[in-house]
């Protein structure tokens, strides 16, 4: 397989991911739930829901296919699935993103348990909001994430150094999900 | 009785060994009128509705596929027309397969996501809209699973859908609390339902004994154990409980070691 497969990763992260994973030591797959729409739960439309489902199942299929190829090659590999802050702490208006992040979190963890014997690790990065997404209120760091800050953690998981890290969720959100001091619905403003 | 005068809907309720039946019967025993729905096992569903009527509560059976929004909207309309405005919705329908992660078929992925996750969205949102329309307080209870707290090899899609339901329920909880709708989910441990008939780890008496070995309360859960938990979540006593996960697993997730 191609050394690096990116599926459904946010456009803002893609260049940074490509940059750090260019020389990844093992076949590497990074996939996310896609850019889910924001809106009050009760007003979400069928097409918004279906789009979110397509995003998360698309990432799931990409991970499944990558696993099959990695097993076949006998080389092992690295799977990193992306989640997001609302999957851990609810945020008004973010039901779709959270559902996708939760879905991929458990998908990655079950994959971790199953694929370890093939030399494949599977982990989750809870990617904080970057420019153009989310909000700053309530983030202890006082700012959004820079794409390279998220890419660095993905790169660690893809590296030899992370060979014993499996089924982990590493949150890179400036501390948002440990405190959640935001009031109201910043996403819905 | 705790739920006197309340009108409830339970999906995935038909099968005589199913959790849905335990939920429906417990709600009826607590005084609620209960509409039962399922995609199949219609005879057993009708029989359940008759059992509930024998308990002195109103009941009905409606066939519906929860993954189909039109079905779900029609289901809720039928329930409200026949029984009255909905107070309680239990989104319990679900399905599972056992497949190696790298061999999961698209058909299985689609079926499980459709029933467990899109089904939860459809029932949860249609119920919330109905409750909001009639300006009634409401309770929504999802049947998620212990899978939201631990992974089970060969059940990646199933576990993923249940984690999705957990995240969805938490969002519904924070967004719907201001209009009086409380949203929680229960995490059944092992119930000997037909869903588990194909479970590769539960085929023989030895398998079952080995599973019981893992459970601090050494027995499978009865469907009614789950029903009692749902009754609590739908009662006045749970009026300050929302976004919660109530594990009813005999201590399985906590473990024996
Ligand atoms: N049995 C267990 O050990 C266990 C443990 C944890 C969670 N659960 C969950 O409990 C719920 C009930 O399952 P159960 O164990 O009682 O098994 P069950 O098979 O008896 O009940 C599930 C019911 O859902 C129905 N169903 C499936 N797809 C449907 C669809 N698209 N639309 C409408 N109905 C549909 C089935 O016909 C069935 O009657 C499920 O959500 C399941 O995931 C079960």
Short mmCIF file of C-alpha atoms and ligand atoms in Angstrom, two decimals:
data_model
loop_
_atom_site.label_atom_id
_atom_site.label_comp_id
_atom_site.label_asym_id
_atom_site.label_seq_id
_atom_site.Cartn_x
_atom_site.Cartn_y
_atom_site.Cartn_z
CA UNK A 1 0.00 0.00 0.00
CA UNK A 2 0.97 3.58 -0.20
CA UNK A 3 3.00 4.36 2.90
CA UNK A 4 0.56 7.05 3.83
CA UNK A 5 -3.20 7.13 3.41
CA UNK A 6 -5.24 10.10 4.59
CA UNK A 7 -9.02 9.69 4.52
CA UNK A 8 -11.50 12.39 5.46
CA UNK A 9 -8.97 14.44 7.38
CA UNK A 10 -9.86 18.11 7.86
CA UNK A 11 -8.46 20.29 5.08
CA UNK A 12 -6.76 22.45 7.70
CA UNK A 13 -4.77 19.47 9.00
CA UNK A 14 -3.85 17.80 5.76
CA UNK A 15 -0.69 19.70 4.81
CA UNK A 16 0.71 19.40 8.34
CA UNK A 17 -0.05 15.67 8.43
CA UNK A 18 1.57 15.09 5.05
CA UNK A 19 4.60 17.02 6.15
CA UNK A 20 5.24 15.03 9.35
CA UNK A 21 4.25 11.63 7.97
CA UNK A 22 6.21 11.85 4.75
CA UNK A 23 8.84 9.48 6.11
CA UNK A 24 6.62 7.40 8.36
CA UNK A 25 8.47 4.17 9.18
CA UNK A 26 5.43 1.94 8.65
CA UNK A 27 2.36 2.03 6.43
CA UNK A 28 0.16 4.62 8.09
CA UNK A 29 -3.52 5.44 7.85
CA UNK A 30 -5.06 8.58 9.31
CA UNK A 31 -8.81 9.01 9.00
CA UNK A 32 -11.41 11.27 10.54
CA UNK A 33 -15.17 11.64 10.63
CA UNK A 34 -15.12 14.59 8.23
CA UNK A 35 -16.46 18.09 8.81
CA UNK A 36 -19.83 17.54 10.44
CA UNK A 37 -22.41 20.27 10.27
CA UNK A 38 -23.19 22.33 13.35
CA UNK A 39 -26.75 22.87 14.53
CA UNK A 40 -29.26 22.37 17.33
CA UNK A 41 -30.03 18.65 17.68
CA UNK A 42 -33.76 19.08 17.28
CA UNK A 43 -33.33 20.92 13.96
CA UNK A 44 -30.77 18.62 12.34
CA UNK A 45 -31.92 17.40 8.94
CA UNK A 46 -31.85 13.90 7.53
CA UNK A 47 -29.29 14.95 4.96
CA UNK A 48 -27.01 16.42 7.62
CA UNK A 49 -27.28 13.18 9.57
CA UNK A 50 -26.60 11.06 6.50
CA UNK A 51 -23.59 13.16 5.62
CA UNK A 52 -22.19 12.65 9.13
CA UNK A 53 -22.81 8.90 8.87
CA UNK A 54 -21.05 8.83 5.49
CA UNK A 55 -18.06 10.59 7.06
CA UNK A 56 -17.67 8.24 10.00
CA UNK A 57 -18.37 5.04 8.06
CA UNK A 58 -16.03 6.23 5.30
CA UNK A 59 -13.24 6.53 7.86
CA UNK A 60 -14.19 3.14 9.27
CA UNK A 61 -13.96 1.52 5.86
CA UNK A 62 -10.63 3.20 5.19
CA UNK A 63 -9.27 1.77 8.46
CA UNK A 64 -10.66 -1.67 7.69
CA UNK A 65 -9.13 -1.68 4.20
CA UNK A 66 -5.80 -0.39 5.50
CA UNK A 67 -5.78 -3.13 8.15
CA UNK A 68 -6.42 -5.79 5.53
CA UNK A 69 -3.54 -4.51 3.39
CA UNK A 70 -1.20 -4.18 6.37
CA UNK A 71 -1.97 -7.75 7.44
CA UNK A 72 -1.43 -9.05 3.94
CA UNK A 73 1.92 -7.30 3.56
CA UNK A 74 3.06 -8.71 6.91
CA UNK A 75 4.73 -5.39 7.58
CA UNK A 76 2.41 -4.17 10.29
CA UNK A 77 1.35 -0.57 10.37
CA UNK A 78 -0.20 2.34 12.19
CA UNK A 79 -3.82 3.38 12.29
CA UNK A 80 -4.75 6.75 13.76
CA UNK A 81 -8.40 7.76 13.85
CA UNK A 82 -9.45 11.30 14.68
CA UNK A 83 -11.97 12.28 17.28
CA UNK A 84 -12.86 15.71 18.65
CA UNK A 85 -13.59 17.58 21.90
CA UNK A 86 -17.41 17.23 21.84
CA UNK A 87 -17.05 13.44 21.66
CA UNK A 88 -15.66 13.70 25.18
CA UNK A 89 -17.57 16.72 26.54
CA UNK A 90 -20.87 17.71 24.99
CA UNK A 91 -21.05 21.13 23.34
CA UNK A 92 -24.32 22.69 22.24
CA UNK A 93 -24.70 22.28 18.49
CA UNK A 94 -22.01 19.61 18.06
CA UNK A 95 -24.05 16.41 18.19
CA UNK A 96 -22.99 15.28 14.73
CA UNK A 97 -19.27 15.81 15.22
CA UNK A 98 -19.44 14.11 18.62
CA UNK A 99 -21.27 11.09 17.29
CA UNK A 100 -18.60 10.62 14.63
CA UNK A 101 -15.77 11.12 17.10
CA UNK A 102 -17.30 8.64 19.54
CA UNK A 103 -17.91 6.12 16.78
CA UNK A 104 -14.33 6.24 15.57
CA UNK A 105 -12.91 6.14 19.10
CA UNK A 106 -14.40 2.75 19.87
CA UNK A 107 -13.74 1.53 16.33
CA UNK A 108 -10.04 2.31 16.82
CA UNK A 109 -9.93 0.67 20.24
CA UNK A 110 -11.54 -2.56 19.11
CA UNK A 111 -9.22 -2.57 16.09
CA UNK A 112 -6.31 -2.11 18.51
CA UNK A 113 -7.29 -5.22 20.41
CA UNK A 114 -7.69 -7.28 17.27
CA UNK A 115 -4.75 -6.08 15.20
CA UNK A 116 -1.97 -6.04 17.79
CA UNK A 117 -0.96 -9.59 16.85
CA UNK A 118 -0.26 -8.35 13.31
CA UNK A 119 2.10 -5.62 14.45
CA UNK A 120 -0.48 -2.93 13.89
CA UNK A 121 -1.31 -0.28 16.46
CA UNK A 122 -4.53 1.68 16.39
CA UNK A 123 -5.00 4.86 18.38
CA UNK A 124 -7.14 7.96 18.59
CA UNK A 125 -6.20 11.62 18.51
CA UNK A 126 -8.83 13.91 19.96
CA UNK A 127 -8.05 16.80 17.68
CA UNK A 128 -8.87 20.21 19.10
CA UNK A 129 -10.33 22.94 16.99
CA UNK A 130 -8.10 24.75 14.55
CA UNK A 131 -8.57 28.07 12.75
CA UNK A 132 -11.95 28.14 11.00
CA UNK A 133 -13.59 25.63 13.32
CA UNK A 134 -14.91 25.62 16.88
CA UNK A 135 -14.32 28.43 19.36
CA UNK A 136 -11.78 29.71 21.87
CA UNK A 137 -14.06 30.29 24.88
CA UNK A 138 -13.33 27.83 27.63
CA UNK A 139 -10.04 26.62 26.24
CA UNK A 140 -7.43 26.96 29.01
CA UNK A 141 -4.74 27.54 26.38
CA UNK A 142 -6.68 30.63 25.33
CA UNK A 143 -6.37 29.89 21.63
CA UNK A 144 -7.17 27.36 18.93
CA UNK A 145 -4.78 24.58 17.97
CA UNK A 146 -2.17 25.02 15.30
CA UNK A 147 -2.37 22.18 12.76
CA UNK A 148 1.24 21.20 13.44
CA UNK A 149 0.44 20.69 17.13
CA UNK A 150 -2.05 18.00 16.20
CA UNK A 151 0.14 16.55 13.47
CA UNK A 152 3.01 16.17 15.94
CA UNK A 153 0.98 13.80 18.09
CA UNK A 154 -0.15 11.81 15.06
CA UNK A 155 3.50 11.61 14.01
CA UNK A 156 4.46 10.28 17.44
CA UNK A 157 1.80 7.57 17.19
CA UNK A 158 3.09 6.65 13.74
CA UNK A 159 6.69 6.45 14.97
CA UNK A 160 8.73 3.54 16.36
CA UNK A 161 8.74 5.29 19.71
CA UNK A 162 5.01 4.62 20.04
CA UNK A 163 5.26 0.89 19.40
CA UNK A 164 3.68 0.00 22.77
CA UNK A 165 0.92 2.63 22.59
CA UNK A 166 -2.24 0.87 21.48
CA UNK A 167 -5.92 1.73 21.87
CA UNK A 168 -5.03 5.05 23.48
CA UNK A 169 -6.92 8.30 23.14
CA UNK A 170 -4.62 11.30 23.16
CA UNK A 171 -6.44 14.56 23.42
CA UNK A 172 -4.83 17.63 21.86
CA UNK A 173 -7.27 20.37 22.72
CA UNK A 174 -5.46 22.95 24.85
CA UNK A 175 -7.21 21.52 27.91
CA UNK A 176 -10.77 22.16 26.74
CA UNK A 177 -12.28 18.82 27.67
CA UNK A 178 -10.89 18.78 31.20
CA UNK A 179 -12.62 21.99 32.16
CA UNK A 180 -15.28 23.12 29.72
CA UNK A 181 -15.82 26.56 31.13
CA UNK A 182 -17.55 27.84 28.02
CA UNK A 183 -21.09 29.04 28.62
CA UNK A 184 -23.95 29.14 26.17
CA UNK A 185 -23.56 27.81 22.68
CA UNK A 186 -20.56 29.43 21.04
CA UNK A 187 -20.96 27.15 18.03
CA UNK A 188 -24.48 28.36 17.44
CA UNK A 189 -23.81 32.08 17.61
CA UNK B 1 -47.87 3.84 40.70
CA UNK B 2 -44.75 5.66 39.60
CA UNK B 3 -45.65 6.11 35.94
CA UNK B 4 -49.45 6.35 36.15
CA UNK B 5 -50.86 8.21 33.15
CA UNK B 6 -47.62 8.22 31.20
CA UNK B 7 -47.49 7.13 27.57
CA UNK B 8 -44.42 5.24 26.47
CA UNK B 9 -42.93 3.80 23.30
CA UNK B 10 -40.39 0.97 23.22
CA UNK B 11 -38.61 0.00 20.00
CA UNK B 12 -37.04 -3.41 19.41
CA UNK B 13 -39.64 -4.76 21.82
CA UNK B 14 -40.96 -7.89 20.15
CA UNK B 15 -38.80 -10.84 20.94
CA UNK B 16 -39.84 -12.86 23.98
CA UNK B 17 -36.27 -13.06 25.30
CA UNK B 18 -35.42 -9.45 24.45
CA UNK B 19 -34.50 -6.49 26.62
CA UNK B 20 -37.25 -4.47 24.94
CA UNK B 21 -39.86 -6.78 26.35
CA UNK B 22 -38.36 -6.37 29.83
CA UNK B 23 -38.49 -2.59 29.43
CA UNK B 24 -42.08 -2.62 28.11
CA UNK B 25 -43.32 -4.89 30.91
CA UNK B 26 -41.55 -2.94 33.65
CA UNK B 27 -43.00 0.34 32.34
CA UNK B 28 -46.48 -1.22 32.23
CA UNK B 29 -46.11 -2.66 35.74
CA UNK B 30 -45.25 0.88 36.86
CA UNK B 31 -48.52 2.14 35.40
CA UNK B 32 -47.58 3.44 31.95
CA UNK B 33 -49.45 2.74 28.74
CA UNK B 34 -46.90 1.22 26.38
CA UNK B 35 -46.70 1.09 22.60
CA UNK B 36 -44.39 -1.68 21.38
CA UNK B 37 -42.60 -1.62 18.06
CA UNK B 38 -40.22 -3.81 16.14
CA UNK B 39 -39.13 -4.55 12.60
CA UNK B 40 -40.03 -8.22 13.00
CA UNK B 41 -41.31 -10.97 15.30
CA UNK B 42 -44.75 -9.44 14.86
CA UNK B 43 -46.61 -12.32 16.53
CA UNK B 44 -44.46 -11.96 19.61
CA UNK B 45 -44.97 -8.19 19.50
CA UNK B 46 -48.75 -8.57 19.39
CA UNK B 47 -48.51 -11.08 22.23
CA UNK B 48 -46.52 -8.57 24.29
CA UNK B 49 -49.17 -5.91 23.70
CA UNK B 50 -51.79 -8.41 24.92
CA UNK B 51 -49.72 -9.12 28.05
CA UNK B 52 -49.58 -5.40 28.78
CA UNK B 53 -53.34 -5.08 28.36
CA UNK B 54 -53.70 -7.98 30.82
CA UNK B 55 -51.77 -5.82 33.29
CA UNK B 56 -54.52 -3.22 32.88
CA UNK B 57 -52.59 -0.77 30.70
CA UNK B 58 -53.31 0.32 27.15
CA UNK B 59 -50.96 -1.06 24.53
CA UNK B 60 -50.48 -1.52 20.80
CA UNK B 61 -47.94 -3.06 18.46
CA UNK B 62 -46.66 -1.19 15.41
CA UNK B 63 -44.19 -2.62 12.93
CA UNK B 64 -41.46 -0.11 12.04
CA UNK B 65 -37.88 -0.11 10.82
CA UNK B 66 -36.05 2.44 12.98
CA UNK B 67 -33.42 3.02 10.31
CA UNK B 68 -36.17 4.42 8.07
CA UNK B 69 -37.22 7.93 9.11
CA UNK B 70 -40.60 7.73 7.39
CA UNK B 71 -41.39 4.57 9.36
CA UNK B 72 -40.36 6.27 12.61
CA UNK B 73 -42.37 9.44 11.97
CA UNK B 74 -45.42 7.33 11.13
CA UNK B 75 -44.86 5.17 14.20
CA UNK B 76 -44.89 8.14 16.54
CA UNK B 77 -47.89 9.64 14.82
CA UNK B 78 -49.79 6.37 15.18
CA UNK B 79 -48.88 6.06 18.86
CA UNK B 80 -49.94 9.62 19.60
CA UNK B 81 -53.20 9.24 17.69
CA UNK B 82 -54.10 5.99 19.46
CA UNK B 83 -52.70 6.47 22.97
CA UNK B 84 -52.08 10.23 23.27
CA UNK B 85 -49.04 12.51 23.52
CA UNK B 86 -45.77 10.73 24.15
CA UNK B 87 -44.04 11.06 27.54
CA UNK B 88 -41.41 8.34 27.34
CA UNK B 89 -39.40 6.98 24.39
CA UNK B 90 -37.12 3.98 24.76
CA UNK B 91 -34.88 3.58 21.75
CA UNK B 92 -33.85 -0.02 22.23
CA UNK B 93 -33.83 -1.66 18.79
CA UNK B 94 -30.44 -2.94 17.81
CA UNK B 95 -28.48 -5.61 16.04
CA UNK B 96 -24.97 -7.11 16.05
CA UNK B 97 -22.55 -9.20 14.00
CA UNK B 98 -19.25 -10.82 14.88
CA UNK B 99 -16.54 -10.23 12.26
CA UNK B 100 -12.79 -9.71 12.19
CA UNK B 101 -12.08 -5.97 11.90
CA UNK B 102 -10.32 -6.23 8.56
CA UNK B 103 -13.08 -8.42 7.07
CA UNK B 104 -16.17 -6.50 8.11
CA UNK B 105 -18.57 -6.42 5.18
CA UNK B 106 -20.18 -3.23 3.92
CA UNK B 107 -23.57 -4.89 4.32
CA UNK B 108 -22.97 -5.59 7.99
CA UNK B 109 -21.59 -2.09 8.57
CA UNK B 110 -24.65 -0.56 6.95
CA UNK B 111 -27.13 -2.77 8.78
CA UNK B 112 -25.66 -2.22 12.24
CA UNK B 113 -25.12 1.52 11.78
CA UNK B 114 -28.65 1.83 10.39
CA UNK B 115 -30.37 0.05 13.26
CA UNK B 116 -28.19 1.10 16.18
CA UNK B 117 -27.08 4.62 15.33
CA UNK B 118 -29.37 6.09 12.67
CA UNK B 119 -32.19 4.29 14.50
CA UNK B 120 -31.24 6.08 17.73
CA UNK B 121 -31.12 9.42 15.94
CA UNK B 122 -34.46 8.84 14.21
CA UNK B 123 -36.30 7.71 17.32
CA UNK B 124 -34.58 10.23 19.59
CA UNK B 125 -35.20 13.20 17.34
CA UNK B 126 -38.75 12.27 16.32
CA UNK B 127 -39.66 11.68 19.99
CA UNK B 128 -38.03 14.93 21.10
CA UNK B 129 -39.90 16.83 18.38
CA UNK B 130 -43.19 15.23 19.43
CA UNK B 131 -42.57 16.08 23.10
CA UNK B 132 -41.59 19.64 22.20
CA UNK B 133 -44.70 20.01 20.02
CA UNK B 134 -47.02 18.94 22.81
CA UNK B 135 -45.04 21.06 25.31
CA UNK B 136 -44.69 18.11 27.65
CA UNK B 137 -41.79 17.11 29.79
CA UNK B 138 -40.32 13.92 28.45
CA UNK B 139 -37.88 11.15 29.04
CA UNK B 140 -35.78 9.48 26.39
CA UNK B 141 -33.79 6.36 27.27
CA UNK B 142 -31.43 4.67 24.86
CA UNK B 143 -30.21 1.12 25.24
CA UNK B 144 -26.52 1.54 24.61
CA UNK B 145 -24.22 -1.09 26.09
CA UNK B 146 -21.22 -1.89 28.26
CA UNK B 147 -19.37 -1.45 24.95
CA UNK B 148 -19.27 2.30 25.67
CA UNK B 149 -16.82 1.52 28.46
CA UNK B 150 -14.90 -1.47 27.11
CA UNK B 151 -14.02 -2.92 23.74
CA UNK B 152 -14.95 -6.38 22.54
CA UNK B 153 -12.88 -7.91 19.74
CA UNK B 154 -14.85 -8.81 16.59
CA UNK B 155 -17.56 -6.28 17.47
CA UNK B 156 -16.00 -3.05 16.20
CA UNK B 157 -19.05 -1.76 14.37
CA UNK B 158 -21.41 -2.62 17.18
CA UNK B 159 -19.17 -0.98 19.79
CA UNK B 160 -18.67 2.08 17.59
CA UNK B 161 -22.40 2.57 17.15
CA UNK B 162 -22.95 2.35 20.90
CA UNK B 163 -20.23 4.94 21.56
CA UNK B 164 -21.95 7.13 18.96
CA UNK B 165 -25.20 6.73 20.86
CA UNK B 166 -23.43 7.75 24.08
CA UNK B 167 -22.14 10.96 22.47
CA UNK B 168 -25.52 11.66 20.87
CA UNK B 169 -27.36 11.13 24.16
CA UNK B 170 -25.06 13.56 25.95
CA UNK B 171 -25.72 16.23 23.33
CA UNK B 172 -29.44 15.64 23.44
CA UNK B 173 -29.25 15.88 27.25
CA UNK B 174 -27.65 19.32 27.33
CA UNK B 175 -29.73 20.73 24.50
CA UNK B 176 -33.11 19.36 25.58
CA UNK B 177 -32.88 19.91 29.35
CA UNK B 178 -34.16 23.50 29.02
CA UNK B 179 -37.40 22.20 27.49
CA UNK B 180 -37.89 19.53 30.15
CA UNK B 181 -36.71 16.49 28.22
CA UNK B 182 -34.23 14.29 30.06
CA UNK B 183 -32.04 11.90 28.08
CA UNK B 184 -30.13 8.95 29.51
CA UNK B 185 -28.85 5.57 28.41
CA UNK B 186 -28.56 2.16 29.99
CA UNK B 187 -25.68 -0.26 29.59
CA UNK B 188 -26.95 -3.82 29.82
CA UNK B 189 -24.47 -6.53 30.53
CA UNK B 190 -25.09 -9.99 29.17
CA UNK B 191 -28.73 -10.81 28.50
CA UNK B 192 -29.55 -14.18 26.91
CA UNK B 193 -31.51 -12.57 24.09
CA UNK B 194 -31.68 -13.80 20.52
CA UNK B 195 -29.17 -11.09 19.59
CA UNK B 196 -26.56 -13.22 21.37
CA UNK B 197 -27.65 -16.50 19.77
CA UNK B 198 -24.90 -16.07 17.17
CA UNK B 199 -22.25 -14.87 19.59
CA UNK B 200 -19.25 -17.14 19.01
CA UNK B 201 -18.34 -16.92 22.68
CA UNK B 202 -21.74 -18.01 23.96
CA UNK B 203 -22.47 -21.22 22.11
CA UNK B 204 -22.09 -23.90 24.77
CA UNK B 205 -22.81 -24.37 28.45
CA UNK B 206 -19.07 -24.13 29.08
CA UNK B 207 -19.02 -20.78 27.24
CA UNK B 208 -21.81 -19.53 29.44
CA UNK B 209 -20.14 -20.75 32.60
CA UNK B 210 -16.91 -19.00 31.54
CA UNK B 211 -18.84 -15.77 30.96
CA UNK B 212 -20.56 -16.00 34.33
CA UNK B 213 -17.08 -16.37 35.84
CA UNK B 214 -16.39 -12.79 34.67
CA UNK B 215 -19.43 -11.25 36.31
CA UNK B 216 -19.27 -10.24 39.99
CA UNK B 217 -23.00 -10.96 40.33
CA UNK B 218 -22.63 -14.44 38.88
CA UNK B 219 -25.52 -14.76 36.46
CA UNK B 220 -26.72 -13.30 33.17
CA UNK B 221 -29.04 -10.28 33.41
CA UNK B 222 -32.75 -10.87 33.11
CA UNK B 223 -34.44 -8.49 30.66
CA UNK B 224 -36.54 -7.16 33.54
CA UNK B 225 -33.36 -5.98 35.35
CA UNK B 226 -32.96 -3.55 32.45
CA UNK B 227 -36.64 -2.62 32.65
CA UNK B 228 -36.33 -1.65 36.31
CA UNK B 229 -33.44 0.67 35.46
CA UNK B 230 -35.50 2.31 32.71
CA UNK B 231 -38.46 2.77 35.07
CA UNK B 232 -36.15 4.58 37.48
CA UNK B 233 -34.83 6.87 34.71
CA UNK B 234 -38.42 7.68 33.71
CA UNK B 235 -39.65 8.31 37.28
CA UNK B 236 -40.07 11.53 39.28
CA UNK B 237 -37.16 10.36 41.43
CA UNK B 238 -34.84 10.71 38.44
CA UNK B 239 -35.93 14.29 37.74
CA UNK B 240 -32.38 15.59 38.21
CA UNK B 241 -30.70 12.91 36.12
CA UNK B 242 -29.76 13.62 32.52
CA UNK B 243 -26.89 12.72 30.20
CA UNK B 244 -26.24 9.74 32.48
CA UNK B 245 -25.10 6.23 31.67
CA UNK B 246 -26.63 3.62 33.96
CA UNK B 247 -24.69 0.40 33.70
CA UNK B 248 -26.81 -2.65 34.59
CA UNK B 249 -24.24 -5.39 34.16
CA UNK B 250 -23.81 -7.15 37.49
CA UNK B 251 -20.47 -5.38 37.86
CA UNK B 252 -19.04 -6.89 34.67
CA UNK B 253 -17.21 -3.74 33.51
CA UNK B 254 -15.74 -3.14 36.95
CA UNK B 255 -14.45 -6.67 36.78
CA UNK B 256 -13.66 -9.43 39.16
CA UNK B 257 -9.93 -9.01 39.57
N1 LIG C 1 -28.27 -8.94 24.89
C1 LIG C 1 -27.25 -8.31 25.39
O1 LIG C 1 -26.40 -8.92 26.02
C2 LIG C 1 -27.14 -6.82 25.20
C3 LIG C 1 -26.14 -6.15 25.95
C4 LIG C 1 -26.02 -4.77 25.80
C5 LIG C 1 -26.88 -4.09 24.96
N2 LIG C 1 -27.83 -4.76 24.24
C6 LIG C 1 -28.72 -3.95 23.40
O2 LIG C 1 -30.03 -4.16 23.82
C7 LIG C 1 -30.94 -3.84 22.76
C8 LIG C 1 -31.94 -4.96 22.63
O3 LIG C 1 -31.28 -6.11 22.20
P1 LIG C 1 -31.61 -7.58 22.76
O4 LIG C 1 -30.36 -8.09 23.33
O5 LIG C 1 -32.81 -7.54 23.57
O6 LIG C 1 -31.81 -8.41 21.41
P2 LIG C 1 -33.15 -8.64 20.56
O7 LIG C 1 -32.66 -9.10 19.25
O8 LIG C 1 -34.09 -9.47 21.30
O9 LIG C 1 -33.77 -7.20 20.45
C9 LIG C 1 -33.47 -6.30 19.43
C10 LIG C 1 -34.73 -6.06 18.64
O10 LIG C 1 -34.49 -4.99 17.74
C11 LIG C 1 -35.14 -5.34 16.55
N3 LIG C 1 -34.53 -4.63 15.43
C12 LIG C 1 -33.34 -4.87 14.82
N4 LIG C 1 -33.15 -4.01 13.81
C13 LIG C 1 -34.23 -3.20 13.79
C14 LIG C 1 -34.62 -2.12 12.96
N5 LIG C 1 -33.85 -1.68 11.95
N6 LIG C 1 -35.80 -1.50 13.23
C15 LIG C 1 -36.58 -1.93 14.24
N7 LIG C 1 -36.27 -2.96 15.04
C16 LIG C 1 -35.10 -3.58 14.82
C17 LIG C 1 -35.04 -6.85 16.41
O11 LIG C 1 -36.05 -7.36 15.57
C18 LIG C 1 -35.15 -7.30 17.84
O12 LIG C 1 -36.46 -7.64 18.21
C19 LIG C 1 -30.07 -3.65 21.53
O13 LIG C 1 -29.91 -2.28 21.30
C20 LIG C 1 -28.76 -4.29 21.93
O14 LIG C 1 -27.69 -3.75 21.24
C21 LIG C 1 -27.97 -6.11 24.35
#
